[in-house]
Coordinates of C-alpha atoms and ligand atoms in Angstrom, one line a residue:
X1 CA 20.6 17.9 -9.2
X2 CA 20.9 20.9 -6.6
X3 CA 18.6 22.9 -5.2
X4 CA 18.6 25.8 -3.1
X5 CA 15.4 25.6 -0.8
X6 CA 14.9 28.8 1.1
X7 CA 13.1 28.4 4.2
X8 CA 14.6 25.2 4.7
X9 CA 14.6 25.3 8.4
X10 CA 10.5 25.7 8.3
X11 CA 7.4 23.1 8.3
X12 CA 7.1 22.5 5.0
X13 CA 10.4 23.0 3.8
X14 CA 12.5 21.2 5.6
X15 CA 10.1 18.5 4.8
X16 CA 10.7 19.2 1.3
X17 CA 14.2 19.1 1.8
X18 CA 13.9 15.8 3.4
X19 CA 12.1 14.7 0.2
X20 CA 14.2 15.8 -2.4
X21 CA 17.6 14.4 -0.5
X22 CA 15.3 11.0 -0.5
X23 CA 14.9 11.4 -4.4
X24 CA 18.4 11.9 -4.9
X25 CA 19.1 15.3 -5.2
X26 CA 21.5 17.7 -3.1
X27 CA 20.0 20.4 -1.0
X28 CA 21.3 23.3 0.1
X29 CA 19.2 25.3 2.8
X30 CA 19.0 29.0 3.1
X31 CA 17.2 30.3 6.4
X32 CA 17.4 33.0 9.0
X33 CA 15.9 30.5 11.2
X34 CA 13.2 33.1 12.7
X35 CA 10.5 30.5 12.8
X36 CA 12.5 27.4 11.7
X37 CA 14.6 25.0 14.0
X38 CA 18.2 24.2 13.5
X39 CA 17.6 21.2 14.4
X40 CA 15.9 20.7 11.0
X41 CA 18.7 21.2 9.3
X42 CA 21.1 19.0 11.0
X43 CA 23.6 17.0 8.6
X44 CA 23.0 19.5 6.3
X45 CA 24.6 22.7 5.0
X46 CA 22.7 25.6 6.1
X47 CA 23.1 28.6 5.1
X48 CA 22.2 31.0 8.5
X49 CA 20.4 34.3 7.3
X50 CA 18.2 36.8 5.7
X51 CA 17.0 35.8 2.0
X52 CA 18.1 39.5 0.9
X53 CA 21.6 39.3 2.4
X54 CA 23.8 40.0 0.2
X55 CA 26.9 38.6 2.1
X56 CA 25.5 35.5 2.5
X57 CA 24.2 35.2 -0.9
X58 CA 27.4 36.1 -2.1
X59 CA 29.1 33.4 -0.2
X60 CA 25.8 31.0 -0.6
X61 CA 26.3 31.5 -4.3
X62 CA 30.0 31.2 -4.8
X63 CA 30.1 28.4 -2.8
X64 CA 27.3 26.7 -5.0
X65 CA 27.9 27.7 -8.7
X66 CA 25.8 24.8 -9.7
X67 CA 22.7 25.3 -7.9
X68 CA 19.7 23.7 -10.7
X69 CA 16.6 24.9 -9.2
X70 CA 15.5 27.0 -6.4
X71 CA 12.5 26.3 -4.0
X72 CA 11.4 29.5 -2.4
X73 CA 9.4 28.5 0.9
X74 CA 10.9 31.6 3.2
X75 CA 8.5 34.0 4.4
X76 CA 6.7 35.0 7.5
X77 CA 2.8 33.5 7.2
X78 CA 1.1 34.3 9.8
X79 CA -2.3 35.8 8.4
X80 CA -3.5 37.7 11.9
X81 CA -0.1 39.1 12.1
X82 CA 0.0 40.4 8.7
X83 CA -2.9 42.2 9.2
X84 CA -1.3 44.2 12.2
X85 CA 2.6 44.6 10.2
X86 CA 1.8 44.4 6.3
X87 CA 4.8 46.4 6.0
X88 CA 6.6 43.9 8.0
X89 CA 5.0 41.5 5.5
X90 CA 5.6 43.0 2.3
X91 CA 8.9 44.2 3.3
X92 CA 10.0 40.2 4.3
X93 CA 7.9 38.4 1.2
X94 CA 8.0 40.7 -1.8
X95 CA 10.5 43.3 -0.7
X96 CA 13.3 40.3 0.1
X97 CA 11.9 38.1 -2.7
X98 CA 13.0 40.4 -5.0
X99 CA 16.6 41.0 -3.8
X100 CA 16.9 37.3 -3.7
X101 CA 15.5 36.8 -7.1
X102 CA 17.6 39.6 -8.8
X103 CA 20.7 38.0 -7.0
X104 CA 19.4 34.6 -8.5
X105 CA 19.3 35.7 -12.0
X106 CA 22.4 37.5 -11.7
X107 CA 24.2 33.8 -11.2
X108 CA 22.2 32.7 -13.8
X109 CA 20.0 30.7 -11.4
X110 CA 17.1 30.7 -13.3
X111 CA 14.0 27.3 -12.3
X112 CA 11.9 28.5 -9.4
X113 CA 9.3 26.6 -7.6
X114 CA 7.1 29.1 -5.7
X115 CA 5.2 28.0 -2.4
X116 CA 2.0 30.2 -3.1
X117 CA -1.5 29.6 -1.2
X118 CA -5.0 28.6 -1.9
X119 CA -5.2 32.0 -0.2
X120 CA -5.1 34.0 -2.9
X121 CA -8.4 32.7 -4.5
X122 CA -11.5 35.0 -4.1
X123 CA -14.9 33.8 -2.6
X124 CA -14.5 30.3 -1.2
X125 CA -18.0 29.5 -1.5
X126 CA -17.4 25.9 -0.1
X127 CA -16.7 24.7 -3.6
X128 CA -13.8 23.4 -5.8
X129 CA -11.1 26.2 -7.0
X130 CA -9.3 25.2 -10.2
X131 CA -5.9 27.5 -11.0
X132 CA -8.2 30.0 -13.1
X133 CA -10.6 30.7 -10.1
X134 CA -10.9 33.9 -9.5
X135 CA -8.3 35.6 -7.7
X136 CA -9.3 38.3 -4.3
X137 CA -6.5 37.9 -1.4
X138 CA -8.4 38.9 1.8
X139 CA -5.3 40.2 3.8
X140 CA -2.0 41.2 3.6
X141 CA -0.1 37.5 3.8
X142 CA -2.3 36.5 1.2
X143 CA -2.0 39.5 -1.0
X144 CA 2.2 39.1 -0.8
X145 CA 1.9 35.4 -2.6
X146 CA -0.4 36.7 -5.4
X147 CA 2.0 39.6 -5.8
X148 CA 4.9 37.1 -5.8
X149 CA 3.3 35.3 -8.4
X150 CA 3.0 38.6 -10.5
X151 CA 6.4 39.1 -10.2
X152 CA 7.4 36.0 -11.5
X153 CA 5.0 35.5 -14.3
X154 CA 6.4 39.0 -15.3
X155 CA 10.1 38.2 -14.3
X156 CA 9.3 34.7 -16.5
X157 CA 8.1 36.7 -19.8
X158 CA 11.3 38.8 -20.0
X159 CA 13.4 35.7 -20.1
X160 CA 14.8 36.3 -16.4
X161 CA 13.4 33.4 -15.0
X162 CA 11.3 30.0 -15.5
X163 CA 8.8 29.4 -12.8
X164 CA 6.0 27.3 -11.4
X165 CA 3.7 28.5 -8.4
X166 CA 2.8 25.8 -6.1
X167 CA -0.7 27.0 -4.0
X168 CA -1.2 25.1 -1.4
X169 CA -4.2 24.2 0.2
X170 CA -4.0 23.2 3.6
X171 CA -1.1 21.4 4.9
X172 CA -1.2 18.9 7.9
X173 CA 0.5 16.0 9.4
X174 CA 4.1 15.8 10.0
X175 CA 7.1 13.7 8.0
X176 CA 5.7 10.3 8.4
X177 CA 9.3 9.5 9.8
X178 CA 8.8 12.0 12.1
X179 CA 12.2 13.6 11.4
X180 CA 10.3 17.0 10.4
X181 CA 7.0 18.5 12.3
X182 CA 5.2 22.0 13.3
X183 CA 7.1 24.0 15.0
X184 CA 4.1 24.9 17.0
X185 CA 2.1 22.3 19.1
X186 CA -0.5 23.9 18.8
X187 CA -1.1 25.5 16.0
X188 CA -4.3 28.1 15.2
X189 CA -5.6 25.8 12.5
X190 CA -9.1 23.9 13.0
X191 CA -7.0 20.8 13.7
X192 CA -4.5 22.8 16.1
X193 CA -7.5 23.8 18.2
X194 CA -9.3 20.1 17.9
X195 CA -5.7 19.3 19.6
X196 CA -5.8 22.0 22.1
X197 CA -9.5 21.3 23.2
X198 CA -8.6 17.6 23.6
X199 CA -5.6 18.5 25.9
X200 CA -7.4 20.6 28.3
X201 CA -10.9 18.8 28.0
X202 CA -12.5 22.3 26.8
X203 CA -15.0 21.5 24.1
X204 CA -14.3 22.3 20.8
X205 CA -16.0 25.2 19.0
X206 CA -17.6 24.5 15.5
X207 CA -17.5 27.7 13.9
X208 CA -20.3 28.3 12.1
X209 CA -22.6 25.8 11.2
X210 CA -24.4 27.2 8.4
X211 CA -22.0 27.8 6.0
X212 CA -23.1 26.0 2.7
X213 CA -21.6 22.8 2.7
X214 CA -23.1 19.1 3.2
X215 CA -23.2 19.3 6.9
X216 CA -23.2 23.3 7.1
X217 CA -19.4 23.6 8.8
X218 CA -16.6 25.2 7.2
X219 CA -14.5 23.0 4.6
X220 CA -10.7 22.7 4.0
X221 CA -8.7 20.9 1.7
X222 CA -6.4 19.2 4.4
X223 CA -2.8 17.9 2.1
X224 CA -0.7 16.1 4.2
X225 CA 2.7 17.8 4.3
X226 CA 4.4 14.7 2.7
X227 CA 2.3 14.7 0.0
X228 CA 3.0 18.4 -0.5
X229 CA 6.9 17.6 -0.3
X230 CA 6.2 15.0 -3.1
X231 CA 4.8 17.8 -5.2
X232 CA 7.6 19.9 -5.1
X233 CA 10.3 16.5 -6.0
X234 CA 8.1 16.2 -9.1
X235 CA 8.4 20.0 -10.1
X236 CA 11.8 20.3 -9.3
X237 CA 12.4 16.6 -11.3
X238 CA 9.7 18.0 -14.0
X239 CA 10.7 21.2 -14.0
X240 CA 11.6 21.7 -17.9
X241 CA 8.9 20.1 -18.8
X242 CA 6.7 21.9 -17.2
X243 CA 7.7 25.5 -17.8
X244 CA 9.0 25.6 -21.0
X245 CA 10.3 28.6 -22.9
X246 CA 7.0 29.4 -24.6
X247 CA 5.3 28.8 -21.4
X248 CA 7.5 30.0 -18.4
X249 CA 4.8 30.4 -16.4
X250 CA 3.0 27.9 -14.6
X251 CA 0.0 27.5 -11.2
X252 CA -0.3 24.2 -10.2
X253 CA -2.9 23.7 -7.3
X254 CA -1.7 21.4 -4.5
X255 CA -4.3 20.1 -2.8
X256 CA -6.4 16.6 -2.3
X257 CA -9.3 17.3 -4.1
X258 CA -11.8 16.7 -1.9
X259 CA -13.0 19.2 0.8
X260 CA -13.2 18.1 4.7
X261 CA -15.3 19.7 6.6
X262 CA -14.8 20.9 10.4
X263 CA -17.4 17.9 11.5
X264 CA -15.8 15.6 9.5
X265 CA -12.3 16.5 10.6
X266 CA -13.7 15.8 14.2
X267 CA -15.0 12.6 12.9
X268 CA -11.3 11.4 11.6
X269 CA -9.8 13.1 15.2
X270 CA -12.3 10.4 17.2
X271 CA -11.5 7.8 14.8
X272 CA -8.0 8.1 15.6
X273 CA -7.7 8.5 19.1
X274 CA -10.7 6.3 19.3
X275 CA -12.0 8.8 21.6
X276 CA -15.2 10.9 21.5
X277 CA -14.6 14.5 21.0
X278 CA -16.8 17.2 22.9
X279 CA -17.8 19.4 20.1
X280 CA -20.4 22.6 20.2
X281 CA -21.5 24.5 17.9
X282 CA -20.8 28.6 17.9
X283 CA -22.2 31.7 15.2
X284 CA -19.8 32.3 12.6
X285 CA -16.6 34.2 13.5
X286 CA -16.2 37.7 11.8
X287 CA -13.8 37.2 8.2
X288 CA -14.7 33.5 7.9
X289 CA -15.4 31.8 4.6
X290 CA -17.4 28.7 3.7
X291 CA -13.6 27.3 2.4
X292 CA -12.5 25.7 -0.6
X293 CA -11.2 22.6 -1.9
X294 CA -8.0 22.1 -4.8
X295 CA -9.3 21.2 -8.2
X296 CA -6.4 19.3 -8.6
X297 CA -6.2 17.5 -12.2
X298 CA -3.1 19.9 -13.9
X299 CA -1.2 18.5 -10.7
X300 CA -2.3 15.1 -12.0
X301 CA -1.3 16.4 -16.0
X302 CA 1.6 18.0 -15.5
X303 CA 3.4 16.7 -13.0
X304 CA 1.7 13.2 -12.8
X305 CA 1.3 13.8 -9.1
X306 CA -1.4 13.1 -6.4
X307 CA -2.0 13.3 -3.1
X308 CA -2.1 9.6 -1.8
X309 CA -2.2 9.7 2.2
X310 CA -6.0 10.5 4.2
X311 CA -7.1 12.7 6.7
X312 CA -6.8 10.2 9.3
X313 CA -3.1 9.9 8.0
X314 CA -2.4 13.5 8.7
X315 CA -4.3 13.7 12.1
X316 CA -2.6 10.9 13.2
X317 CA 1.3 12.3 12.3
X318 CA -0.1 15.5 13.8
X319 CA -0.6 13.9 16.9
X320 CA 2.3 11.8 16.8
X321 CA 4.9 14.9 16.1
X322 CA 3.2 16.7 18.3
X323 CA 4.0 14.4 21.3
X324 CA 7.6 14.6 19.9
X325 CA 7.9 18.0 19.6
X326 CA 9.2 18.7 22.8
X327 CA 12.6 16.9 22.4
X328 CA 13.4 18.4 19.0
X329 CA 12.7 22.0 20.0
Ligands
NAD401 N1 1.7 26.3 6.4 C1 0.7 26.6 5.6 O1 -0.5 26.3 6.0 C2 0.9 27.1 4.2 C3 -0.1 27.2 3.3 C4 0.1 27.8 2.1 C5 1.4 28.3 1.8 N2 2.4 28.2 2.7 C6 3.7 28.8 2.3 O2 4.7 27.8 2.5 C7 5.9 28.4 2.9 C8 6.5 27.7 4.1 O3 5.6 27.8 5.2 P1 5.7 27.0 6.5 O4 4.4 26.6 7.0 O5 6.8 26.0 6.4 O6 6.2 28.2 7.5 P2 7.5 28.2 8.5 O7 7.4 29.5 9.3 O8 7.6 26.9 9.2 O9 8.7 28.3 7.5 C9 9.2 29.5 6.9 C10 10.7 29.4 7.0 O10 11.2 30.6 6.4 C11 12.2 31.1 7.3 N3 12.2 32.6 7.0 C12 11.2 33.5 7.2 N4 11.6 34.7 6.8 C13 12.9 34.5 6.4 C14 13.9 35.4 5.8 N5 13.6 36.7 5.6 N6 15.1 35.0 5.4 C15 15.4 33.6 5.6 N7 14.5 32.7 6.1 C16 13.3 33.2 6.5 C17 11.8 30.8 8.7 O11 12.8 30.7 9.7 C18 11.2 29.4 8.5 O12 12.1 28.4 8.6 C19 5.6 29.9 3.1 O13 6.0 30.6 1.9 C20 4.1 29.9 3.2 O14 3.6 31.1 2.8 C21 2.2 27.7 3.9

């Protein structure tokens, strides 16, 4: 099999790309490399660009007649930053999605896996959110994957295209190899910031503490990346199976199932580093929500997936890549 995995040169898909070369299949990589590394993509063919080029599509395309399925990571995801350029945003992920999916169908490239977000689900209340939870983006990044995902269940009826959205739910850790990391050290994320307070001895702020969950701070749904890379193997290996002609469309929530919350995120920090952690606790930062774990049994259905590494298992890659870091960059 071959598949075209844009964003290739990013987090999560390079690491997906690392994944489907282990499961046997052929990967091509198509990435203007504006957050991802080149490094990433060493050993294998890279495609350097825009995903709405249309010389390098052209060439990308002719070059690869028999592409089987495409894995559309690319786009810029930066929540804070969408809310200052949404036309930036929905210039890069709908505007170029579309041009790259037009192209697509026009070689007759039809499977697409979709990386879509848990952030396009309304009113995380702290509870579970199964793939027909409401749906309420709350800024411009998140509103580009639910529109995305219009476009393909729309694109999907009219016979252009067969394709699953993957949301994701919160992806840490690194490739457990360490081949593939965060491009950032330090990323804004609540484990980004555990790893920046424990760096400069700052404590670290729990945001809100009365938020309602067991122990009043905010919950994620933290999926190590190489579980998350796993996912998209089985789609891509599942794929006809799983979006079938009477049903083209398909959601599939990526997540562990089980929410973490900020204290017990700390908690799996100390027990790694076997080091307390100086926390305190702060009011409630404008825009935050309680958070939301995956409801994750049509993962389990369909693609007969699940997450299988910890918490502890993604601090600790985190940590790991993240002394590493430096030598890839
Ligand atoms: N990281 C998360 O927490 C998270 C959560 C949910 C969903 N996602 C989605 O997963 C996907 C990958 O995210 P990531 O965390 O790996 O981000 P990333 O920034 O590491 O990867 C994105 C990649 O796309 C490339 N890219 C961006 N715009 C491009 C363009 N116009 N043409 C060609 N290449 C372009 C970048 O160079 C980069 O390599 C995104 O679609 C994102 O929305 C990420």
């Amino acid at each position: 099999m071959k598949v075209l995995i844009t964003g290739g040169a990013g987090y999560i898909g390079s690491t997906v790309a690392t994944a489907c070369i282990e499961a046997g299949m052929q990967v091509v990589i198509l990435d203007d490399l504006s957050t991802g590394l080149r490094a990433f993509c060493e050993g294998r063919d890279l495609y350097e660009g825009d995903i709405a080029e249309p010389e390098i599509l052209t060439r990308l395309l002719s070059d690869h007649p028999d592409i089987d399925a495409v894995v559309h990571c690319a786009a810029r995801i930066v929540v804070a930053e969408s809310v200052t350029d949404p036309l930036g945003y929905y210039d890069t992920n709908v505007g170029r999605t579309i041009v790259l999916l037009q192209r697509l169908r026009d070689a007759g490239i039809s499977r697409i896996v979709f990386s879509s977000s848990a952030a396009v689900y309304a009113g995380e209340s702290g509870q579970g959110a199964d793939e027909n939870s409401p749906l309420a983006p709350s800024s411009p990044y998140a509103t580009t994957k639910a529109m995305v995902e219009q476009i393909l269940k729309d694109a999907a009826t009219n016979d252009d295209f067969r394709a699953i959205a993957l949301r994701y739910f919160n992806p840490i850790g690194a490739d457990p190899q360490m081949r593939t990391g965060l491009q950032n050290p330090l990323p804004s994320h609540a484990l980004g910031k555990i790893m920046r307070a424990r760096a400069t001895g700052e404590p670290f702020s729990i945001t809100g503490t009365d938020w309602p969950t067991r122990d009043g701070s905010g919950l994620r749904d933290y999926i190590h990346v190489w579980d998350l890379a796993l996912a998209h193997v089985a789609a891509v290996q599942r794929f006809d199976d799983v979006s079938t002609p009477d049903e083209p469309y398909q959601v599939i929530n990526i997540g562990t199932g089980e929410g973490v919350t900020v204290r017990e995120l700390v908690a799996a920090f100390e027990r790694v580093t076997g080091e307390p952690l100086p926390t305190i606790d702060t009011d409630r930062r404008p825009g935050d929500q309680a958070g939301a774990f995956a409801i994750v049994d049509r993962a389990a259905d369909v693609l007969d997936w699940r997450a299988e590494r910890s918490v502890d298992d993604g601090v600790r890659d985190a940590i790991t890549w993240a002394a590493k870091l430096p030598s890839v960059r």
